[in-house]
Amino acid sequence: MTEWVQGFLQLMQPMVLLSLLIGVIAGAVIGALPGLSATMGIAILTPITFWMPADQGFAMLIGLWNSAIFAGGISAILINTPGTPASIASTFDGYALYKQGKGGLALGINVIYSSIAGIISTVALIFFSFPLAKFAVGFGPTEYFALALFGISMMITVSGTSVLKGVTVGFLGLLLSTVGLDPILSVKRYTMGSTDLLAGISFLPVMIGMFGIGEVLSQIFEYKQSQQDREAREKAANLELGRVLPNKSEAKALAAPTFFASLVATVVGAIPAAGGDIASIICWGQARKMSKHPEEYGNGSMEGLAVSCAANNGVIGGALTTMLTLGIPGDSVSAILIGSLTMYGMQPGPKMFTDNKPFVINIMLLMIMANILMMIFGLLTAKASAKVLNVKPQTVWVAVCVLCIVGSFALNNSIFDVIVMSLAGLLGFAFKRGGFPVGPFILGLLLGGMLESNLRRALVLSNGSYAIFVTRPVTLVLLLLIATVFLYPIVKSMVQRKRETT
């Protein structure tokens, strides 16, 4: 209990609260602008936070993450365009409510139930992460190898329609993770005589380039703003929104379905790569089946909107649980946060709960405070938030490019990192144009070192025998899950073809 009190007092420091508020405000702007995402915002902001103490830097990142996810619903409601992928399901009912003259109420529901779900998922994080970390303390090289492989396999299967493309990109990330010094023998590998490559290809410049420059190039290539789109943005920025808060009867009706959606989203978030977009669609569909008025879903249902908004932010606690306890990112944002923690000298995983327990507690309290600040800020600015939609995309593109260059250079004061970031941006653009998912590449690069080093350590312990991977129960279960993940799409495709032929 003393550690929690100390964590709370640490949180109440003025600079920590200010950093958290700045993150919330920045996230609200980034999330509300279609085309930008929480991942891009975190990737760009992360290098800036390295100049700050860890508690202040992480406060800013946590605030931005939570706020950007909820703010994606603003444009989803007002112009029927999700600001972030997690807000796709919010367009189903949010825009219909706006056309009914209930735009203010829709915006209020968006921020209220996103915040409540975020708090619920954080409570789940607090209760389950410590026992899970305690269980994982006994993990050895085989378990960590299986965990890394499981994380990569999950990202491949949910990141696109083509498993082959996902596997190809994932292996490319794994190959790039081998550049640098051998993790066991410290022998140079694929450095081509460059001293800059001795430490390997830095993860953060690649993230900044792919999710920053790559996204900007893709938007420029596809940009074609119609007159109808401009008129919709102008109308959304100047309309009368009406009341923002739901009344007592509406709040009572929304309580049960949103609480259920928050719990489901927390579980979904704990699955590597299953983010807010998947959770919100799952929760929206299930809530529709259980609703007393399913016919209203998709036609302006407050319940449908509230459920999708709760699912957006409900995944964050689950994603953090996986990241903090096992060192496996639950989504792309938590993947960047792993890199951030590493730069601060902390390694996510079971040992973090023993070596850096005060900071783990600090993160959990930051999550709760971020959702409280997000609710207050979101309700106070609900009617003014539509003005963000008037920002020209060209202005956003220039700002993102400048921040990407400055941020990648600031990591190590190195031009080489800027070059890596630029090349990663071009590669990210090529992936998008070719229909290749970016997620598997990032996971391959991030988890490749963990995968290789633990595979080789396990083989050293077993004198080269691969039997060690099937004689340890946890490792065997994870390997069976991995096999299921890869085989399920193939079996499903074969069954569908058989049905079509018959």
XYZ file of C-alpha atoms in Angstrom:
502
model
C 0.000 0.000 0.000
C 2.925 2.356 0.750
C 4.125 1.973 -2.855
C 0.697 2.995 -4.169
C 0.615 6.069 -1.940
C 4.095 7.034 -3.131
C 3.014 6.474 -6.721
C 0.000 8.733 -6.220
C 2.142 11.484 -4.690
C 4.537 11.149 -7.633
C 1.596 11.510 -10.004
C 0.392 14.685 -8.268
C 3.608 16.571 -9.036
C 2.799 19.666 -11.150
C 5.153 18.789 -14.021
C 3.769 15.256 -14.281
C 0.192 16.540 -14.400
C 1.160 19.201 -16.943
C 2.849 16.579 -19.143
C -0.234 14.383 -18.887
C -2.517 17.281 -19.853
C -0.306 18.201 -22.819
C -0.499 14.591 -23.978
C -4.299 14.575 -23.653
C -4.648 17.801 -25.659
C -2.193 16.640 -28.352
C -3.975 13.293 -28.587
C -7.358 14.981 -28.994
C -6.081 16.990 -31.966
C -4.254 14.052 -33.578
C -7.138 11.626 -33.118
C -9.754 14.031 -34.490
C -7.874 14.568 -37.763
C -8.669 11.777 -40.248
C -5.538 10.031 -41.475
C -3.532 10.567 -38.317
C -3.463 7.894 -35.623
C -2.400 7.259 -32.066
C 0.487 5.179 -33.407
C 1.766 8.064 -35.524
C 1.398 10.497 -32.631
C 3.249 8.257 -30.184
C 5.998 7.524 -32.725
C 6.573 11.238 -33.366
C 6.331 12.319 -29.720
C 8.486 9.536 -28.243
C 11.900 11.059 -29.134
C 10.854 14.350 -27.530
C 10.066 12.604 -24.244
C 13.622 11.243 -23.955
C 14.698 14.719 -22.901
C 12.297 14.509 -19.960
C 12.332 12.443 -16.744
C 10.730 9.029 -17.234
C 7.583 9.829 -15.212
C 6.925 13.046 -17.147
C 7.749 11.536 -20.542
C 5.526 8.518 -20.015
C 2.738 10.734 -18.658
C 2.712 12.587 -21.981
C 2.672 9.352 -23.999
C -0.076 7.746 -21.904
C -2.190 10.898 -22.145
C -1.785 11.056 -25.921
C -2.583 7.348 -26.388
C -5.846 7.391 -24.462
C -6.983 10.731 -25.857
C -6.192 9.991 -29.505
C -8.269 6.805 -29.438
C -11.368 8.556 -28.082
C -10.884 11.592 -30.360
C -11.042 9.389 -33.431
C -14.761 9.253 -32.754
C -15.149 13.023 -33.263
C -14.674 12.905 -37.030
C -16.483 9.543 -37.164
C -19.553 11.242 -35.691
C -19.394 14.572 -37.515
C -18.224 13.664 -41.042
C -18.632 9.861 -41.060
C -14.860 9.383 -41.336
C -13.041 7.617 -38.469
C -10.131 9.676 -37.171
C -8.330 6.487 -36.126
C -8.880 2.832 -37.156
C -10.306 2.105 -33.687
C -13.263 4.407 -34.434
C -14.540 2.543 -37.483
C -17.540 1.133 -35.598
C -18.372 4.606 -34.241
C -19.428 5.630 -37.754
C -22.201 3.016 -37.720
C -24.397 5.006 -35.331
C -22.514 8.231 -34.585
C -23.087 9.903 -37.945
C -26.735 8.846 -37.960
C -27.196 10.494 -34.535
C -25.583 13.664 -35.865
C -27.992 13.758 -38.824
C -30.846 13.403 -36.319
C -29.712 16.625 -34.623
C -28.043 14.807 -31.714
C -24.424 15.554 -32.606
C -23.617 17.019 -29.184
C -25.078 13.999 -27.393
C -23.099 11.655 -29.648
C -19.873 13.522 -28.847
C -20.711 13.380 -25.138
C -21.350 9.638 -25.276
C -18.069 9.207 -27.149
C -15.902 10.798 -24.467
C -17.843 9.574 -21.410
C -17.905 5.890 -22.264
C -14.413 5.886 -23.758
C -13.142 7.251 -20.433
C -15.173 4.867 -18.276
C -14.018 1.867 -20.322
C -10.432 3.049 -20.048
C -10.732 3.141 -16.268
C -12.376 -0.306 -16.141
C -9.636 -1.828 -18.292
C -6.985 -0.178 -16.099
C -8.563 -1.716 -12.996
C -8.348 -5.090 -14.757
C -4.692 -4.315 -15.511
C -4.037 -3.637 -11.822
C -5.716 -6.851 -10.651
C -4.370 -9.295 -13.231
C -0.934 -8.015 -14.207
C 0.807 -8.711 -10.893
C -0.324 -12.397 -10.657
C 0.491 -12.895 -14.354
C 3.956 -11.381 -13.907
C 4.525 -13.566 -10.852
C 3.623 -16.633 -12.903
C 5.874 -15.534 -15.771
C 8.911 -15.011 -13.521
C 9.677 -18.710 -13.889
C 9.841 -18.504 -17.681
C 13.064 -19.633 -19.315
C 14.503 -19.294 -22.832
C 12.009 -21.748 -24.356
C 8.998 -19.849 -23.003
C 10.333 -16.489 -24.161
C 11.090 -17.918 -27.593
C 7.527 -19.242 -27.852
C 6.097 -15.925 -26.624
C 8.039 -13.964 -29.237
C 6.938 -16.343 -31.973
C 3.341 -16.186 -30.721
C 3.373 -12.375 -30.843
C 4.659 -12.347 -34.402
C 2.200 -15.016 -35.541
C -0.794 -13.164 -34.106
C 0.152 -9.938 -35.852
C 0.548 -11.756 -39.171
C -2.883 -13.364 -39.027
C -4.904 -10.241 -38.166
C -3.046 -7.654 -40.244
C -4.413 -8.383 -43.683
C -6.359 -10.636 -46.000
C -3.239 -12.336 -47.367
C -1.412 -14.595 -44.935
C 1.411 -14.969 -47.465
C 2.009 -11.191 -47.531
C 1.946 -11.065 -43.745
C 4.460 -13.912 -43.445
C 6.721 -12.354 -46.094
C 6.806 -8.970 -44.383
C 7.234 -10.562 -40.959
C 10.295 -12.506 -42.130
C 11.742 -9.339 -43.653
C 11.513 -7.707 -40.219
C 13.153 -10.751 -38.649
C 16.006 -10.607 -41.164
C 16.668 -6.943 -40.430
C 16.751 -7.705 -36.698
C 19.872 -9.830 -37.292
C 21.927 -6.816 -38.429
C 24.595 -5.839 -35.893
C 26.472 -7.926 -33.347
C 25.581 -11.558 -32.744
C 23.672 -11.712 -29.402
C 25.650 -14.756 -28.209
C 29.109 -14.502 -29.809
C 29.257 -10.732 -30.523
C 30.374 -11.376 -34.107
C 29.628 -8.656 -36.697
C 26.736 -9.518 -39.012
C 25.647 -7.656 -42.172
C 27.204 -4.373 -41.014
C 28.989 -3.783 -44.366
C 31.834 -2.112 -42.493
C 29.579 0.565 -40.999
C 30.095 1.394 -37.332
C 26.542 2.821 -37.243
C 25.149 -0.673 -37.816
C 27.107 -2.378 -35.019
C 24.224 -1.784 -32.606
C 21.719 -2.999 -35.199
C 18.921 -1.118 -36.916
C 17.323 1.116 -34.309
C 13.662 0.310 -33.800
C 12.320 3.812 -33.093
C 13.540 5.567 -36.303
C 11.935 2.745 -38.274
C 8.652 3.242 -36.396
C 8.750 7.009 -36.903
C 9.416 6.608 -40.610
C 6.840 3.934 -41.313
C 3.994 5.435 -39.325
C 4.937 9.074 -39.964
C 6.575 9.652 -43.337
C 5.056 6.507 -44.839
C 1.529 7.591 -43.903
C 2.087 11.142 -45.172
C 3.363 9.891 -48.540
C 0.394 7.548 -48.804
C -2.057 10.350 -48.047
C -0.408 12.675 -50.565
C -0.562 9.972 -53.236
C -4.250 9.272 -52.567
C -5.332 12.835 -51.774
C -8.351 14.083 -53.636
C -10.596 16.229 -51.500
C -14.012 16.625 -53.060
C -16.268 19.648 -52.789
C -18.729 17.483 -50.851
C -16.035 16.590 -48.299
C -15.079 20.252 -47.835
C -18.704 21.203 -47.320
C -19.171 18.403 -44.772
C -16.137 19.601 -42.791
C -17.291 23.229 -42.851
C -20.787 22.245 -41.776
C -19.468 20.070 -38.942
C -17.258 22.902 -37.712
C -20.127 25.402 -37.544
C -23.215 23.384 -36.635
C -25.380 23.627 -33.522
C -24.733 20.446 -31.582
C -27.305 20.671 -28.803
C -26.928 19.016 -25.400
C -23.833 16.968 -24.669
C -24.664 14.935 -21.548
C -27.052 11.959 -21.628
C -29.959 12.202 -19.182
C -30.523 9.860 -16.246
C -32.671 7.324 -18.101
C -30.260 7.204 -21.048
C -27.266 6.719 -18.766
C -29.075 3.907 -16.934
C -29.897 2.118 -20.194
C -26.295 2.374 -21.402
C -24.636 1.177 -18.170
C -24.911 -2.609 -18.621
C -23.965 -2.944 -22.330
C -20.976 -0.592 -22.010
C -19.689 -2.378 -18.897
C -19.894 -5.715 -20.741
C -18.164 -4.179 -23.790
C -15.377 -2.810 -21.575
C -14.647 -6.269 -20.168
C -14.715 -7.934 -23.591
C -12.464 -5.228 -25.051
C -9.959 -5.692 -22.225
C -9.682 -9.387 -23.071
C -9.408 -8.671 -26.800
C -6.753 -6.029 -26.125
C -4.605 -8.570 -24.288
C -4.351 -10.624 -27.500
C -1.300 -9.441 -29.466
C -2.308 -7.250 -32.432
C -6.071 -7.370 -31.787
C -6.616 -3.633 -31.401
C -9.518 -1.250 -30.956
C -10.890 -1.675 -34.476
C -11.357 -5.419 -33.976
C -12.676 -5.005 -30.429
C -15.194 -2.313 -31.364
C -16.616 -4.344 -34.254
C -16.843 -7.478 -32.094
C -18.515 -5.623 -29.216
C -20.899 -3.745 -31.512
C -22.013 -6.995 -33.154
C -22.467 -8.830 -29.857
C -24.333 -5.920 -28.269
C -26.675 -5.825 -31.241
C -27.527 -9.500 -30.751
C -28.215 -8.954 -27.048
C -30.070 -5.651 -27.422
C -33.802 -5.194 -26.873
C -33.827 -2.888 -29.914
C -31.445 -4.400 -32.462
C -33.271 -2.656 -35.299
C -31.901 0.690 -34.071
C -28.281 -0.410 -34.523
C -26.780 1.252 -37.578
C -29.586 3.816 -37.649
C -28.565 6.072 -34.784
C -28.531 3.839 -31.720
C -27.066 5.530 -28.656
C -26.393 2.078 -27.240
C -24.506 1.019 -30.363
C -22.363 4.160 -30.285
C -21.659 3.843 -26.553
C -20.608 0.206 -26.934
C -18.227 0.936 -29.815
C -16.704 3.880 -27.928
C -16.234 1.766 -24.799
C -14.498 -0.918 -26.855
C -12.088 1.652 -28.381
C -10.433 2.547 -25.112
C -11.178 -0.688 -23.295
C -8.461 -2.475 -25.249
C -5.709 -0.245 -23.852
C -5.613 -1.851 -20.406
C -5.460 -5.302 -21.987
C -2.681 -4.282 -24.370
C -0.675 -2.851 -21.472
C -1.159 -6.056 -19.474
C 0.444 -8.111 -22.246
C 3.189 -5.553 -22.790
C 4.195 -5.033 -19.165
C 3.978 -8.632 -17.950
C 5.294 -10.576 -20.948
C 7.168 -7.970 -22.965
C 4.924 -8.727 -25.955
C 3.181 -5.697 -27.523
C -0.601 -5.901 -27.561
C -0.749 -3.446 -30.473
C 1.459 -1.097 -32.481
C 1.338 1.661 -29.843
C 2.499 -0.652 -27.064
C 5.272 -1.814 -29.409
C 6.604 1.750 -29.477
C 6.219 2.026 -25.709
C 8.440 -1.035 -25.317
C 11.115 0.863 -27.209
C 10.532 3.883 -24.967
C 10.931 1.841 -21.792
C 14.088 0.270 -23.169
C 15.550 3.712 -23.843
C 14.805 4.593 -20.214
C 16.745 1.495 -19.120
C 13.724 -0.696 -18.334
C 12.863 -3.999 -19.990
C 9.128 -4.872 -20.122
C 8.450 -8.359 -18.802
C 8.147 -10.199 -15.483
C 11.335 -8.688 -14.067
C 9.950 -5.197 -14.484
C 7.476 -5.946 -11.683
C 10.364 -6.647 -9.332
C 13.114 -4.341 -10.632
C 10.885 -1.354 -11.506
C 7.699 -1.944 -9.512
C 7.253 1.754 -8.498
C 7.280 2.780 -12.167
C 4.776 0.036 -13.068
C 2.452 1.414 -10.387
C 3.055 4.896 -11.751
C 1.966 3.782 -15.225
C -1.267 2.293 -13.844
C -2.114 5.462 -11.929
C -1.262 7.552 -14.998
C -3.791 5.523 -16.976
C -6.582 6.308 -14.503
C -5.683 9.995 -14.301
C -5.405 10.225 -18.107
C -8.968 8.968 -18.504
C -10.263 11.395 -15.882
C -8.528 14.351 -17.551
C -9.690 13.100 -20.938
C -13.317 13.069 -19.817
C -13.128 16.561 -18.347
C -11.313 18.005 -21.353
C -13.533 16.170 -23.842
C -16.778 17.372 -22.284
C -15.570 20.965 -21.940
C -14.432 21.122 -25.568
C -17.090 18.896 -27.177
C -18.796 21.689 -29.086
C -15.522 23.331 -30.085
C -13.806 20.097 -31.132
C -15.362 20.222 -34.595
C -13.149 23.239 -35.390
C -10.156 20.874 -35.584
C -11.622 19.474 -38.793
C -10.899 22.773 -40.552
C -7.129 22.198 -40.414
C -5.836 21.707 -43.957
C -4.213 18.321 -44.608
C -1.224 20.037 -46.257
C -0.470 21.816 -42.972
C -0.618 18.514 -41.113
C 1.703 16.806 -43.607
C 4.394 19.488 -43.271
C 4.177 19.440 -39.469
C 4.430 15.639 -39.344
C 7.465 15.568 -41.647
C 9.297 18.211 -39.614
C 8.559 16.393 -36.348
C 9.694 13.074 -37.840
C 13.039 14.525 -38.907
C 13.632 16.360 -35.636
C 12.470 13.420 -33.537
C 14.602 10.801 -35.277
C 17.684 13.025 -35.059
C 17.052 13.762 -31.374
C 17.183 10.061 -30.457
C 20.987 9.891 -30.657
C 21.915 13.199 -32.321
C 22.655 11.098 -35.373
C 22.087 11.820 -39.057
C 22.215 8.058 -39.595
C 18.930 7.707 -37.665
C 17.365 10.318 -39.959
C 18.520 8.278 -42.974
C 17.047 5.090 -41.447
C 13.801 6.952 -40.734
C 13.603 8.245 -44.322
C 14.267 4.825 -45.841
C 11.689 3.283 -43.490
C 9.188 5.922 -44.630
C 9.733 4.981 -48.276
C 9.451 1.292 -47.370
C 6.246 1.949 -45.428
C 4.804 3.787 -48.426
C 5.762 0.889 -50.710
C 4.096 -1.563 -48.316
C 0.866 0.446 -48.364
C 0.810 0.722 -52.140
C 1.497 -3.000 -52.503
C -1.101 -4.035 -49.940
C 1.507 -5.411 -47.531
C 0.727 -5.013 -43.809
C 3.198 -2.942 -41.807
C 2.459 -4.669 -38.487
C 4.302 -7.959 -39.087
C 7.433 -6.088 -40.200
C 7.476 -3.993 -37.029
C 6.874 -7.024 -34.812
C 9.575 -8.992 -36.618
C 12.094 -6.210 -36.084
C 11.080 -5.691 -32.460
C 10.840 -9.329 -31.390
C 13.538 -10.767 -33.665
C 16.302 -10.326 -31.105
C 14.217 -11.912 -28.360
C 13.275 -14.781 -30.679
C 16.830 -15.563 -31.832
C 18.673 -15.126 -28.548
C 16.247 -17.306 -26.574
C 16.160 -19.992 -29.277
C 19.927 -20.262 -29.171
C 20.107 -20.171 -25.366
C 17.543 -22.983 -25.187
C 19.555 -25.099 -27.631
C 22.743 -24.467 -25.629
C 20.973 -25.671 -22.460
C 19.743 -28.816 -24.229
C 23.011 -29.541 -26.036
C 21.343 -28.945 -29.373
C 18.218 -31.036 -28.727
C 14.924 -29.509 -29.941
C 13.046 -31.801 -27.553
C 13.333 -29.071 -24.923
C 10.556 -27.152 -26.712
C 7.978 -29.926 -26.248
C 8.928 -31.098 -22.768
C 8.074 -27.794 -21.060
C 4.271 -27.429 -20.683
C 3.934 -23.655 -21.217
C 6.168 -23.754 -24.290
C 4.233 -26.681 -25.757
C 0.869 -24.921 -25.261
C 2.157 -21.755 -26.927
C 3.567 -23.703 -29.871
C 0.225 -25.478 -30.323
C -1.530 -22.093 -30.294
C 0.906 -20.807 -32.911
C 0.231 -23.832 -35.110
C -3.510 -23.223 -34.736
C -3.110 -19.560 -35.673
C -1.317 -20.456 -38.921
C -3.432 -23.470 -39.844
C -6.876 -21.976 -39.138
C -6.991 -19.651 -42.200
C -5.783 -22.486 -44.435
C -8.366 -24.951 -43.120
C -11.097 -22.289 -43.329
C -10.195 -21.558 -46.953
C -10.238 -25.279 -47.843
C -13.668 -25.717 -46.243
C -15.068 -22.729 -48.137
C -13.727 -24.035 -51.445
C -15.232 -27.447 -50.762
C -18.613 -25.854 -50.062
C -18.411 -23.813 -53.263
C -17.626 -26.882 -55.384
C -20.467 -28.863 -53.838
